[in-house]
CSV table of C-alpha atoms in Angstrom, one decimal:
chain,number,residue,atom,x,y,z
A,1,MET,CA,175.9,36.7,51.1
A,2,LEU,CA,176.6,39.0,48.1
A,3,HIS,CA,178.7,42.1,48.6
A,4,LEU,CA,179.1,44.5,45.6
A,5,HIS,CA,182.0,47.0,45.8
A,6,LEU,CA,182.1,50.0,43.4
A,7,ASP,CA,185.5,51.3,42.3
A,8,PRO,CA,184.9,54.7,40.6
A,9,VAL,CA,188.1,54.7,38.5
A,10,GLY,CA,187.0,57.4,36.1
A,11,GLY,CA,184.1,58.6,38.3
A,12,MET,CA,180.4,57.7,38.7
A,13,ALA,CA,177.3,58.4,36.6
A,14,GLY,CA,174.0,56.7,36.1
A,15,ASP,CA,174.8,55.2,32.8
A,16,MET,CA,178.2,54.0,34.0
A,17,PHE,CA,176.6,52.2,37.0
A,18,VAL,CA,174.0,50.5,34.8
A,19,ALA,CA,176.7,49.5,32.3
A,20,ALA,CA,178.9,48.0,35.0
A,21,LEU,CA,176.0,45.9,36.5
A,22,LEU,CA,175.0,44.7,33.0
A,23,ASP,CA,178.7,43.8,32.3
A,24,LEU,CA,178.5,41.7,35.6
A,25,ARG,CA,175.2,40.2,34.6
A,26,PRO,CA,174.6,40.4,30.8
A,27,ASP,CA,171.8,37.9,31.3
A,28,LEU,CA,169.7,40.7,32.8
A,29,GLU,CA,169.7,42.9,29.6
A,30,GLU,CA,166.5,41.6,28.0
A,31,GLY,CA,164.6,41.8,31.3
A,32,LEU,CA,165.7,45.3,31.9
A,33,LYS,CA,164.5,46.5,28.5
A,34,ALA,CA,161.1,44.9,29.1
A,35,ALA,CA,160.9,46.6,32.5
A,36,LEU,CA,161.8,50.1,31.1
A,37,ALA,CA,158.9,49.7,28.7
A,38,LEU,CA,156.6,49.6,31.7
A,39,CYS,CA,157.6,53.1,32.9
A,40,PRO,CA,155.6,56.2,31.9
A,41,LEU,CA,157.7,59.2,30.6
A,42,ILE,CA,160.2,56.8,29.0
A,43,GLU,CA,158.1,54.3,27.1
A,44,THR,CA,159.6,55.4,23.8
A,45,VAL,CA,163.2,55.3,25.0
A,46,GLN,CA,165.4,52.7,23.3
A,47,CYS,CA,168.4,51.5,25.2
A,48,SER,CA,171.2,49.2,24.2
A,49,LEU,CA,174.2,47.6,25.8
A,50,VAL,CA,177.4,47.7,23.7
A,51,ALA,CA,180.8,46.2,24.2
A,52,HIS,CA,183.5,48.9,24.8
A,53,ASP,CA,187.3,49.0,24.6
A,54,ASP,CA,189.0,52.2,25.4
A,55,GLY,CA,192.5,50.9,24.6
A,56,ILE,CA,193.2,50.2,28.2
A,57,LEU,CA,190.2,48.1,29.5
A,58,THR,CA,187.2,46.5,28.1
A,59,GLY,CA,183.6,46.5,29.4
A,60,ARG,CA,180.2,47.8,28.4
A,61,ARG,CA,178.5,51.1,27.7
A,62,PHE,CA,174.7,51.7,28.3
A,63,LEU,CA,173.3,53.8,25.4
A,64,VAL,CA,170.0,55.5,25.6
A,65,ARG,CA,168.2,56.7,22.4
A,66,HIS,CA,164.9,58.5,22.0
A,67,ASP,CA,163.6,57.2,18.8
A,68,ASP,CA,160.4,59.0,18.7
A,69,ALA,CA,161.4,62.4,20.0
A,70,ASP,CA,158.6,64.4,18.5
A,71,ALA,CA,155.7,62.1,19.1
A,72,PRO,CA,152.7,63.8,20.9
A,73,ALA,CA,152.8,63.2,24.6
A,74,PRO,CA,150.0,61.0,26.0
A,75,GLU,CA,149.0,63.9,28.3
A,76,PRO,CA,149.7,67.6,27.7
A,77,HIS,CA,152.2,67.9,30.6
A,78,HIS,CA,154.0,64.7,30.0
A,79,HIS,CA,157.0,65.9,27.9
A,80,HIS,CA,158.7,62.9,26.4
A,81,HIS,CA,161.3,65.2,24.9
A,82,HIS,CA,163.5,67.0,27.4
A,83,PRO,CA,166.4,68.7,25.6
A,84,HIS,CA,169.3,69.8,27.7
A,85,ALA,CA,170.5,73.3,27.8
A,86,ASN,CA,173.7,72.0,29.4
A,87,GLU,CA,176.5,69.6,28.9
A,88,HIS,CA,176.1,68.7,32.6
A,89,ALA,CA,174.6,65.4,31.7
A,90,HIS,CA,176.2,64.9,28.3
A,91,GLY,CA,179.7,64.7,29.4
A,92,HIS,CA,179.6,61.8,31.7
A,93,ASP,CA,176.2,60.6,32.3
A,94,HIS,CA,174.9,60.7,28.8
A,95,GLN,CA,176.6,59.2,25.9
A,96,HIS,CA,174.1,60.1,23.2
A,97,GLU,CA,174.4,63.2,21.1
A,98,HIS,CA,171.1,65.1,21.0
A,99,ALA,CA,170.0,65.8,17.5
A,100,HIS,CA,167.4,68.4,18.5
A,101,GLU,CA,168.6,72.0,18.7
A,102,ASP,CA,165.6,73.7,20.4
A,103,HIS,CA,167.7,74.5,23.5
A,104,ASP,CA,165.5,77.4,24.5
A,105,HIS,CA,162.6,75.2,25.3
A,106,HIS,CA,163.5,73.1,28.3
A,107,GLY,CA,161.5,70.0,28.9
A,108,HIS,CA,161.0,70.8,32.6
A,109,VAL,CA,159.7,67.9,34.6
A,110,ASP,CA,158.9,68.4,38.2
A,111,TRP,CA,159.7,65.9,40.9
A,112,ARG,CA,156.0,65.4,41.7
A,113,LEU,CA,155.3,64.3,38.1
A,114,ILE,CA,158.2,61.9,38.2
A,115,ARG,CA,157.2,60.5,41.5
A,116,GLU,CA,153.6,59.9,40.3
A,117,ALA,CA,154.8,58.4,37.0
A,118,LEU,CA,157.0,55.9,39.0
A,119,SER,CA,154.4,55.1,41.6
A,120,GLN,CA,151.7,54.4,38.9
A,121,SER,CA,154.0,52.4,36.7
A,122,ARG,CA,153.7,48.7,36.3
A,123,LEU,CA,157.3,48.2,37.7
A,124,ASP,CA,157.6,45.8,40.7
A,125,ASP,CA,157.3,47.4,44.1
A,126,GLU,CA,160.9,46.9,45.1
A,127,THR,CA,162.1,48.6,41.9
A,128,LYS,CA,159.7,51.5,42.5
A,129,ARG,CA,161.0,51.8,46.1
A,130,HIS,CA,164.6,52.0,44.9
A,131,ALA,CA,163.9,54.4,42.0
A,132,ILE,CA,161.9,56.8,44.2
A,133,GLY,CA,164.5,56.5,46.9
A,134,ILE,CA,167.3,57.6,44.6
A,135,PHE,CA,165.2,60.3,43.0
A,136,LYS,CA,164.1,61.6,46.4
A,137,LEU,CA,167.8,62.1,47.4
A,138,LEU,CA,168.4,63.9,44.1
A,139,ALA,CA,165.4,66.2,44.5
A,140,GLY,CA,166.3,67.0,48.1
A,141,ALA,CA,169.8,68.0,47.0
A,142,GLU,CA,168.6,70.1,44.1
A,143,ALA,CA,166.0,71.8,46.5
A,144,ARG,CA,168.7,72.7,49.0
A,145,VAL,CA,171.1,74.0,46.3
A,146,HIS,CA,168.4,76.3,44.7
A,147,GLY,CA,166.6,77.2,47.9
A,148,ARG,CA,163.3,75.6,46.8
A,149,ASN,CA,160.7,73.4,48.5
A,150,VAL,CA,161.5,69.8,47.4
A,151,ASP,CA,158.0,69.5,45.8
A,152,ASP,CA,158.7,72.5,43.6
A,153,VAL,CA,162.0,71.1,42.2
A,154,VAL,CA,162.0,70.9,38.4
A,155,PHE,CA,164.6,68.8,36.7
A,156,HIS,CA,166.3,70.2,33.6
A,157,GLU,CA,169.1,67.8,32.9
A,158,VAL,CA,168.1,65.3,35.5
A,159,GLY,CA,164.4,65.2,34.7
A,160,ALA,CA,165.2,64.4,31.1
A,161,TRP,CA,164.2,61.0,29.8
A,162,ASP,CA,167.8,59.7,29.8
A,163,SER,CA,168.3,60.3,33.5
A,164,ILE,CA,164.9,58.8,34.4
A,165,THR,CA,166.0,55.8,32.3
A,166,ASP,CA,169.3,55.6,34.1
A,167,ILE,CA,167.7,55.7,37.6
A,168,VAL,CA,164.9,53.2,36.8
A,169,ALA,CA,167.4,50.9,35.2
A,170,ALA,CA,169.7,51.2,38.2
A,171,ALA,CA,166.8,50.5,40.6
A,172,TRP,CA,165.7,47.4,38.6
A,173,LEU,CA,169.2,46.0,38.5
A,174,VAL,CA,169.7,46.6,42.3
A,175,THR,CA,166.5,44.7,42.9
A,176,ARG,CA,167.6,41.8,40.8
A,177,LEU,CA,171.1,41.5,42.2
A,178,ALA,CA,169.7,41.7,45.8
A,179,ALA,CA,173.2,42.3,47.3
A,180,GLU,CA,173.3,42.5,51.1
A,181,ARG,CA,176.0,45.1,51.0
A,182,TRP,CA,177.2,47.9,48.7
A,183,THR,CA,180.4,49.8,49.3
A,184,VAL,CA,182.4,52.3,47.3
A,185,GLY,CA,186.1,53.1,47.1
A,186,VAL,CA,187.6,56.6,47.2
A,187,ILE,CA,185.7,58.9,44.8
A,188,PRO,CA,187.5,61.3,42.4
A,189,ILE,CA,186.3,64.8,43.0
A,190,GLY,CA,187.0,66.4,39.6
A,191,ARG,CA,188.0,70.0,38.8
A,192,GLY,CA,186.8,72.9,36.7
A,193,ARG,CA,183.4,74.1,35.7
A,194,VAL,CA,180.4,72.3,34.2
A,195,ARG,CA,177.8,73.9,31.9
A,196,SER,CA,174.2,73.5,33.2
A,197,ALA,CA,170.7,74.9,32.8
A,198,HIS,CA,171.7,77.2,35.7
A,199,GLY,CA,174.8,78.5,33.9
A,200,LEU,CA,178.3,77.6,34.7
A,201,LEU,CA,178.6,75.6,38.0
A,202,PRO,CA,181.7,74.5,39.8
A,203,VAL,CA,182.7,70.8,39.7
A,204,PRO,CA,181.4,68.7,41.4
A,205,ALA,CA,178.1,70.2,40.6
A,206,PRO,CA,176.5,71.6,43.9
A,207,ALA,CA,173.8,68.9,44.1
A,208,ALA,CA,176.5,66.2,43.7
A,209,ALA,CA,178.7,67.9,46.3
A,210,LEU,CA,175.8,67.7,48.9
A,211,LEU,CA,175.1,64.0,48.1
A,212,LEU,CA,178.8,63.1,48.5
A,213,GLU,CA,179.1,64.5,52.0
A,214,GLY,CA,180.6,61.9,54.3
A,215,PHE,CA,182.3,59.9,51.5
A,216,ALA,CA,186.1,59.7,51.1
A,217,VAL,CA,187.2,61.7,48.0
A,218,ILE,CA,190.5,62.2,46.2
A,219,ASP,CA,191.8,64.8,43.8
A,220,ASP,CA,193.7,62.8,41.2
A,221,GLY,CA,194.7,65.9,39.3
A,222,LEU,CA,192.3,65.4,36.3
A,223,ASP,CA,190.0,68.1,35.1
A,224,GLY,CA,186.4,67.7,34.4
A,225,GLU,CA,183.2,66.4,36.0
A,226,ARG,CA,183.8,63.0,37.5
A,227,VAL,CA,180.7,62.4,39.5
A,228,THR,CA,177.3,63.5,38.2
A,229,PRO,CA,174.4,64.3,40.5
A,230,THR,CA,172.7,61.1,39.3
A,231,GLY,CA,175.8,59.1,40.0
A,232,ALA,CA,176.2,60.8,43.5
A,233,ALA,CA,172.5,60.0,44.3
A,234,ILE,CA,173.0,56.3,43.5
A,235,LEU,CA,176.1,56.2,45.8
A,236,ALA,CA,174.3,58.1,48.6
A,237,TYR,CA,171.4,55.7,48.3
A,238,LEU,CA,173.3,52.4,48.2
A,239,CYS,CA,176.6,53.0,50.1
A,240,ARG,CA,175.6,55.6,52.8
A,241,ASN,CA,176.0,53.3,55.8
A,242,PRO,CA,179.4,51.6,55.7
A,243,ALA,CA,178.9,48.2,57.3
A,244,PRO,CA,181.7,47.0,59.7
A,245,HIS,CA,184.7,45.4,58.1
A,246,VAL,CA,184.2,41.9,56.8
A,247,GLY,CA,186.5,38.9,57.2
A,248,ALA,CA,187.6,36.6,54.4
A,249,ARG,CA,185.5,36.7,51.3
A,250,ILE,CA,185.6,35.0,47.9
A,251,LEU,CA,186.0,37.4,44.9
A,252,LYS,CA,183.5,36.0,42.4
A,253,SER,CA,183.8,38.4,39.5
A,254,SER,CA,184.6,41.9,38.3
A,255,ALA,CA,183.0,44.0,35.6
A,256,TYR,CA,183.4,47.4,34.0
A,257,GLY,CA,180.9,50.2,32.9
A,258,PHE,CA,182.2,53.1,30.8
A,259,GLY,CA,181.0,56.7,30.4
A,260,THR,CA,181.4,59.0,27.5
A,261,LYS,CA,184.3,61.2,28.4
A,262,ARG,CA,187.9,60.4,27.8
A,263,PHE,CA,190.5,61.2,30.5
A,264,PRO,CA,194.2,61.1,29.8
A,265,GLY,CA,195.9,58.0,31.1
A,266,ILE,CA,192.9,56.6,33.0
A,267,SER,CA,189.8,54.6,31.9
A,268,ASN,CA,186.6,56.5,32.4
A,269,CYS,CA,184.8,53.5,34.0
A,270,VAL,CA,183.2,52.2,37.2
A,271,ARG,CA,184.5,48.8,38.2
A,272,VAL,CA,182.2,46.5,40.2
A,273,LEU,CA,183.7,43.7,42.3
A,274,ALA,CA,181.3,41.0,43.4
A,275,PHE,CA,182.3,39.2,46.7
A,276,GLU,CA,180.6,36.3,48.4
A,277,THR,CA,181.0,35.5,52.0
A,278,PRO,CA,181.4,31.8,52.4
A,279,PRO,CA,178.8,30.1,54.6
A,280,ALA,CA,179.9,29.4,58.2
A,281,ARG,CA,181.2,25.9,59.0
A,282,ASP,CA,181.5,25.1,62.7
A,283,ALA,CA,182.5,28.6,63.8
A,284,SER,CA,181.4,31.8,62.3
A,285,SER,CA,183.4,35.0,62.8
A,286,ASP,CA,182.4,38.5,63.5
A,287,GLN,CA,184.0,41.5,65.1
A,288,VAL,CA,183.7,42.8,68.6
A,289,ALA,CA,184.8,46.0,70.1
A,290,VAL,CA,187.2,45.7,73.1
A,291,LEU,CA,187.5,48.6,75.5
A,292,GLU,CA,190.1,48.4,78.3
A,293,PHE,CA,191.2,50.7,81.1
A,294,GLU,CA,192.3,50.8,84.7
A,295,ILE,CA,190.9,52.7,87.7
A,296,ASP,CA,192.9,53.5,90.9
A,297,ASP,CA,190.8,56.3,92.5
A,298,GLN,CA,187.2,55.1,92.7
A,299,THR,CA,185.7,53.3,95.7
A,300,GLY,CA,184.8,49.6,95.5
A,301,GLU,CA,181.1,50.2,96.0
A,302,ASP,CA,181.0,52.9,93.3
A,303,ILE,CA,182.9,50.7,90.8
A,304,ALA,CA,180.4,47.9,91.5
A,305,GLN,CA,177.6,50.3,90.6
A,306,ALA,CA,179.4,51.6,87.5
A,307,VAL,CA,180.0,48.0,86.3
A,308,SER,CA,176.4,47.2,86.8
A,309,ASN,CA,175.3,50.3,84.8
A,310,LEU,CA,177.7,49.5,82.0
A,311,ARG,CA,176.6,45.9,81.8
A,312,ALA,CA,173.0,47.0,81.3
A,313,LEU,CA,173.9,49.2,78.2
A,314,PRO,CA,172.5,48.2,74.8
A,315,GLY,CA,175.3,46.6,72.7
A,316,VAL,CA,177.4,45.5,75.8
A,317,LEU,CA,178.2,41.8,75.5
A,318,ASP,CA,180.2,41.5,78.7
A,319,VAL,CA,182.2,43.4,81.4
A,320,VAL,CA,185.2,41.7,83.0
A,321,GLN,CA,186.7,43.1,86.1
A,322,ALA,CA,190.1,42.2,87.7
A,323,GLN,CA,192.5,43.4,90.4
A,324,VAL,CA,195.9,44.4,89.0
A,325,PHE,CA,198.9,46.1,90.5
A,326,GLY,CA,200.0,49.5,89.0
A,327,LYS,CA,202.8,51.9,89.8
A,328,LYS,CA,204.0,52.2,93.4
A,329,GLY,CA,202.5,48.8,94.1
A,330,ARG,CA,199.0,50.3,94.0
A,331,VAL,CA,196.1,47.9,93.6
A,332,MET,CA,193.9,49.0,90.7
A,333,THR,CA,190.8,47.7,89.0
A,334,HIS,CA,191.2,46.6,85.4
A,335,LEU,CA,187.9,46.7,83.4
A,336,ARG,CA,187.5,45.1,80.0
A,337,ILE,CA,184.2,45.7,78.1
A,338,LEU,CA,183.1,43.7,75.1
A,339,ALA,CA,180.6,45.5,72.8
A,340,THR,CA,179.1,45.4,69.3
A,341,PRO,CA,181.2,47.5,66.9
A,342,GLU,CA,178.4,49.9,66.1
A,343,ARG,CA,177.8,50.7,69.8
A,344,ARG,CA,181.5,51.2,70.6
A,345,ASP,CA,181.4,55.0,70.8
A,346,ALA,CA,178.3,55.2,72.9
A,347,VAL,CA,179.7,52.6,75.3
A,348,MET,CA,183.0,54.5,75.5
A,349,ALA,CA,181.2,57.7,76.3
A,350,ALA,CA,179.3,55.9,79.1
A,351,ALA,CA,182.5,54.4,80.5
A,352,PHE,CA,184.0,57.9,80.8
A,353,ASP,CA,180.9,59.1,82.6
A,354,GLU,CA,180.5,56.1,85.0
A,355,THR,CA,184.2,55.8,86.0
A,356,THR,CA,187.1,58.1,87.0
A,357,THR,CA,189.3,56.9,84.1
A,358,LEU,CA,191.0,59.5,81.9
A,359,GLY,CA,191.8,57.2,79.0
A,360,ILE,CA,190.4,54.1,77.3
A,361,ARG,CA,192.2,51.8,74.9
A,362,HIS,CA,189.9,50.4,72.3
A,363,MET,CA,190.1,48.1,69.2
A,364,LEU,CA,188.0,46.0,66.9
A,365,VAL,CA,189.0,42.4,67.1
A,366,GLU,CA,187.9,39.3,65.2
A,367,ARG,CA,186.2,36.6,67.2
A,368,ALA,CA,185.2,33.1,66.3
A,369,ILE,CA,181.9,31.9,67.5
A,370,LEU,CA,180.7,28.3,67.7
A,371,ARG,CA,177.2,27.5,66.5
A,372,ARG,CA,175.2,27.2,69.6
A,373,GLN,CA,171.5,27.0,70.5
A,374,LYS,CA,169.3,27.1,73.5
A,375,THR,CA,167.2,24.1,74.3
A,376,THR,CA,165.3,22.4,77.2
A,377,VAL,CA,165.2,18.9,78.6
A,378,GLU,CA,162.6,17.4,81.0
A,379,HIS,CA,163.4,15.2,83.9
A,380,ASP,CA,160.9,14.0,86.7
A,381,GLY,CA,158.4,16.6,85.5
A,382,VAL,CA,160.8,19.5,85.8
A,383,ILE,CA,162.0,21.5,82.7
A,384,TYR,CA,165.7,22.4,82.6
A,385,HIS,CA,167.2,25.0,80.3
A,386,ALA,CA,170.5,24.2,78.5
A,387,LYS,CA,172.9,25.4,75.8
A,388,THR,CA,174.4,23.1,73.2
A,389,ALA,CA,177.5,24.0,71.2
A,390,ASP,CA,178.9,22.3,68.1
A,391,ARG,CA,182.6,22.0,68.6
A,392,PRO,CA,185.0,20.6,66.0
A,393,SER,CA,185.3,17.3,68.0
A,394,GLY,CA,181.5,17.0,68.6
A,395,ARG,CA,178.6,18.5,70.4
A,396,THR,CA,178.7,19.6,74.1
A,397,ALA,CA,175.8,20.5,76.3
A,398,LYS,CA,175.5,22.6,79.5
A,399,ILE,CA,172.6,22.9,81.9
A,400,GLU,CA,172.0,26.5,83.1
A,401,ALA,CA,173.4,26.7,86.6
A,402,ASP,CA,170.3,28.6,87.8
A,403,ASP,CA,168.1,25.7,87.1
A,404,LEU,CA,170.2,23.5,89.4
A,405,ALA,CA,170.4,26.0,92.1
A,406,GLY,CA,167.5,24.6,94.0
A,407,LEU,CA,169.1,21.2,94.5
A,408,PRO,CA,170.9,20.8,97.9
A,409,GLY,CA,174.4,19.2,97.8
A,410,ALA,CA,177.2,19.4,95.3
A,411,ALA,CA,177.1,15.7,94.5
A,412,SER,CA,173.4,15.6,93.6
A,413,ARG,CA,173.8,18.7,91.4
A,414,SER,CA,176.8,17.2,89.6
A,415,SER,CA,175.1,13.8,89.0
A,416,LEU,CA,171.9,15.4,87.7
A,417,ARG,CA,174.0,17.7,85.4
A,418,ALA,CA,175.9,14.7,84.1
A,419,LEU,CA,172.6,12.7,83.5
A,420,LEU,CA,170.8,15.6,81.7
A,421,GLU,CA,173.8,16.6,79.6
A,422,GLY,CA,174.2,13.0,78.5
A,423,VAL,CA,170.6,13.0,77.2
A,424,LEU,CA,171.2,16.3,75.3
A,425,LYS,CA,174.4,15.1,73.6
A,426,ALA,CA,172.6,11.9,72.4
A,427,ARG,CA,169.8,14.0,71.0
A,428,ARG,CA,170.8,15.0,67.5
A,429,GLU,CA,168.9,18.2,67.1
A,430,LEU,CA,169.3,19.8,63.7
A,431,PRO,CA,171.0,23.2,64.1
């Protein structure tokens, strides 16, 4: 299982993200160039990957050039040439100097046009899905900022060919890397103002600020735009649901993608760390939430009902109940609930509702699980259900107690169990 972790040292922008992934997998560069040629709106864009050394770290830059800026567009409304009226994108996201000076004429591209262009392109379906997903977040944020309907959003800086290139490139690389998990470290928030088509905006730009909601951010004291709206949309798309903590992993490689700006004393780069989770041997590990509390003022019959209700909740793995002695020699009921980590809060809320307790101790703990499977064995025309487990010293098997319940006499139950479990241990089923 591949897990990619982004470390936004200098910040995050579309070109920095693409550069970092290509630094991780330089073998994908040619395929990426071929894929970008299949996308309307950016067919004439030339991109290149260059080695970069900022005097502190080395990595790559992803440069985008528009060779044929003044070529006639294939259709009247397809502007290939979208000059910026802003530095918004230049600073961080975009490393090319625009030669054209006609800043009064914005190449406005609306979200509908971009969506159609992406949908009708010859890109593979997965790349289209990621590209449209990232753009949709961006369009939604811009719509909220400017009080527009999402379909009426026009992109100035973001709709320009360089940003479309960054997002399509990011989507294509995400598809090829096929990581099961993306995470991001603490994000630098930046300071100051940024020039945009809408005039001066505070940093982070309002659309980026909306997209970064819910992420951990830090002010490291440096001025300037650190995360562009495109960069924020990529993070919001890939890293929005933090998966539960993972156990031991193998760090396979690290790579660096640089942006245009220079910051004092820090590299303006995104670092990507590639981790692999080793395949499970006999036991695999995961995490489980443990919730514990005592009750001293609820009737026995009511506790029995509460335990039964808690056991039936989604995500509850087990509920264990024990008699314990509390202060003044009082007999109390101790409850321990095991639940899946993502259901912990819901189970805790239910435990507060079902019981009279006023406090619950909870923690996430690691557990080791043996590889086990359910199977059946036939004897005298009757099918018995069983579980086998692969222990370090060999396989064990256990017949389900319910299947033996119909047999009278402890001795006959025990001899049948021994016979059937012997058959199962001898059977070398492939796990």
